[in-house]
Amino acid sequence: VQLVESGGGSVQAGGSLKLSCAASGYIFSWCGMGWYRQGPGKERELVSSIRNDGTTNYADSVKGRFTISQDNAKTTLFLQMNSLKTGDTGVYYCVIEPGCRYCKSDDCYYSAVHFWGQGTQVTVSI
């Protein structure tokens, strides 16, 4: 499964971006999914996650500013980022956790490992 992120870019502090993550033709049901980021010179960190029951989790640094969601068809993961700060700069990756059930047409599978996207750059300037 190839995850593709989009929506990154350059924005001034205080601006907004909405990231998307999808795998062509796949429906993700009963999956834990999330967004990680890696800033310059920093380790990769969890930004937000959503469980298969819809429960969400956010890093303290983004609470109240970011919102994770999925479309009703369970094909796309989103991250709405508002009030962006320079500290939000980094490469953002979407991830699907092991145990995810994903289907394409009539074929369904369970993920045994994490699936990662290739990342999308977010740059926030003053």
GROMACS .gro file of C-alpha atoms in nm:
model
  126
    1VAL     CA    1   0.000   0.000   0.000
    2GLN     CA    2   0.145   0.335  -0.102
    3LEU     CA    3   0.026   0.627   0.105
    4VAL     CA    4   0.045   0.967  -0.060
    5GLU     CA    5   0.036   1.289   0.140
    6SER     CA    6  -0.056   1.623  -0.009
    7GLY     CA    7  -0.140   1.973   0.102
    8GLY     CA    8   0.194   2.082   0.238
    9GLY     CA    9   0.351   2.411   0.147
   10SER     CA   10   0.483   2.739   0.275
   11VAL     CA   11   0.270   2.967   0.487
   12GLN     CA   12   0.318   3.260   0.719
   13ALA     CA   13   0.275   3.221   1.091
   14GLY     CA   14  -0.091   3.231   1.182
   15GLY     CA   15  -0.195   3.074   0.856
   16SER     CA   16  -0.360   2.740   0.784
   17LEU     CA   17  -0.295   2.430   0.582
   18LYS     CA   18  -0.488   2.107   0.536
   19LEU     CA   19  -0.296   1.788   0.476
   20SER     CA   20  -0.446   1.483   0.309
   21CYS     CA   21  -0.331   1.123   0.297
   22ALA     CA   22  -0.474   0.852   0.075
   23ALA     CA   23  -0.387   0.527  -0.097
   24SER     CA   24  -0.542   0.501  -0.436
   25GLY     CA   25  -0.845   0.276  -0.443
   26TYR     CA   26  -0.818   0.155  -0.085
   27ILE     CA   27  -1.074   0.183   0.190
   28PHE     CA   28  -0.938   0.176   0.544
   29SER     CA   29  -1.179   0.040   0.794
   30TRP     CA   30  -1.117  -0.036   1.157
   31CYS     CA   31  -0.776   0.130   1.147
   32GLY     CA   32  -0.557   0.332   1.374
   33MET     CA   33  -0.402   0.615   1.176
   34GLY     CA   34  -0.200   0.920   1.250
   35TRP     CA   35   0.029   1.203   1.154
   36TYR     CA   36   0.393   1.238   1.253
   37ARG     CA   37   0.633   1.519   1.179
   38GLN     CA   38   1.007   1.570   1.178
   39GLY     CA   39   1.139   1.920   1.217
   40PRO     CA   40   1.490   2.032   1.122
   41GLY     CA   41   1.739   1.865   1.353
   42LYS     CA   42   1.461   1.700   1.550
   43GLU     CA   43   1.339   1.347   1.596
   44ARG     CA   44   1.016   1.232   1.438
   45GLU     CA   45   0.725   1.294   1.674
   46LEU     CA   46   0.359   1.203   1.686
   47VAL     CA   47   0.138   1.498   1.606
   48SER     CA   48  -0.204   1.337   1.616
   49SER     CA   49  -0.374   1.000   1.590
   50ILE     CA   50  -0.721   0.862   1.542
   51ARG     CA   51  -0.832   0.521   1.656
   52ASN     CA   52  -1.072   0.289   1.484
   53ASP     CA   53  -1.349   0.404   1.719
   54GLY     CA   54  -1.288   0.766   1.625
   55THR     CA   55  -1.101   0.860   1.941
   56THR     CA   56  -0.843   1.129   1.868
   57ASN     CA   57  -0.519   1.222   2.036
   58TYR     CA   58  -0.300   1.530   1.996
   59ALA     CA   59   0.045   1.637   2.100
   60ASP     CA   60   0.027   1.913   2.358
   61SER     CA   61   0.197   2.153   2.120
   62VAL     CA   62  -0.087   2.132   1.865
   63LYS     CA   63  -0.394   2.093   2.084
   64GLY     CA   64  -0.661   2.343   1.994
   65ARG     CA   65  -0.494   2.424   1.661
   66PHE     CA   66  -0.489   2.096   1.467
   67THR     CA   67  -0.775   1.861   1.388
   68ILE     CA   68  -0.741   1.506   1.259
   69SER     CA   69  -1.026   1.349   1.067
   70GLN     CA   70  -1.125   1.098   0.802
   71ASP     CA   71  -1.375   1.121   0.521
   72ASN     CA   72  -1.693   0.920   0.557
   73ALA     CA   73  -1.579   0.672   0.296
   74LYS     CA   74  -1.267   0.598   0.503
   75THR     CA   75  -1.040   0.655   0.208
   76THR     CA   76  -0.861   0.969   0.317
   77LEU     CA   77  -0.698   1.096   0.635
   78PHE     CA   78  -0.682   1.470   0.697
   79LEU     CA   79  -0.498   1.707   0.925
   80GLN     CA   80  -0.637   2.058   0.945
   81MET     CA   81  -0.369   2.289   1.080
   82ASN     CA   82  -0.466   2.636   1.198
   83SER     CA   83  -0.274   2.913   1.371
   84LEU     CA   84   0.049   2.769   1.242
   85LYS     CA   85   0.371   2.854   1.421
   86THR     CA   86   0.731   2.845   1.304
   87GLY     CA   87   0.780   2.546   1.534
   88ASP     CA   88   0.535   2.349   1.319
   89THR     CA   89   0.783   2.347   1.034
   90GLY     CA   90   0.885   2.001   0.924
   91VAL     CA   91   0.806   1.704   0.708
   92TYR     CA   92   0.468   1.555   0.789
   93TYR     CA   93   0.407   1.183   0.746
   94CYS     CA   94   0.086   0.988   0.765
   95VAL     CA   95   0.094   0.640   0.909
   96ILE     CA   96  -0.135   0.341   0.932
   97GLU     CA   97  -0.084   0.119   1.232
   98PRO     CA   98  -0.059  -0.260   1.227
   99GLY     CA   99  -0.385  -0.445   1.246
  100CYS     CA  100  -0.557  -0.218   0.999
  101ARG     CA  101  -0.815  -0.378   0.772
  102TYR     CA  102  -0.797  -0.231   0.425
  103CYS     CA  103  -0.985  -0.327   0.112
  104LYS     CA  104  -0.970  -0.268  -0.258
  105SER     CA  105  -1.263  -0.388  -0.463
  106ASP     CA  106  -1.350  -0.726  -0.310
  107ASP     CA  107  -1.005  -0.796  -0.167
  108CYS     CA  108  -0.934  -0.718   0.196
  109TYR     CA  109  -0.612  -0.740   0.396
  110TYR     CA  110  -0.477  -0.680   0.743
  111SER     CA  111  -0.160  -0.478   0.790
  112ALA     CA  112   0.117  -0.650   0.984
  113VAL     CA  113   0.344  -0.348   0.987
  114HIS     CA  114   0.321   0.030   0.988
  115PHE     CA  115   0.256   0.189   0.651
  116TRP     CA  116   0.422   0.526   0.603
  117GLY     CA  117   0.373   0.793   0.344
  118GLN     CA  118   0.664   0.967   0.177
  119GLY     CA  119   0.604   1.291   0.365
  120THR     CA  120   0.499   1.642   0.274
  121GLN     CA  121   0.694   1.954   0.366
  122VAL     CA  122   0.532   2.223   0.578
  123THR     CA  123   0.724   2.547   0.619
  124VAL     CA  124   0.597   2.821   0.845
  125SER     CA  125   0.773   3.157   0.831
  126ILE     CA  126   0.743   3.472   1.034
   0.00000   0.00000   0.00000
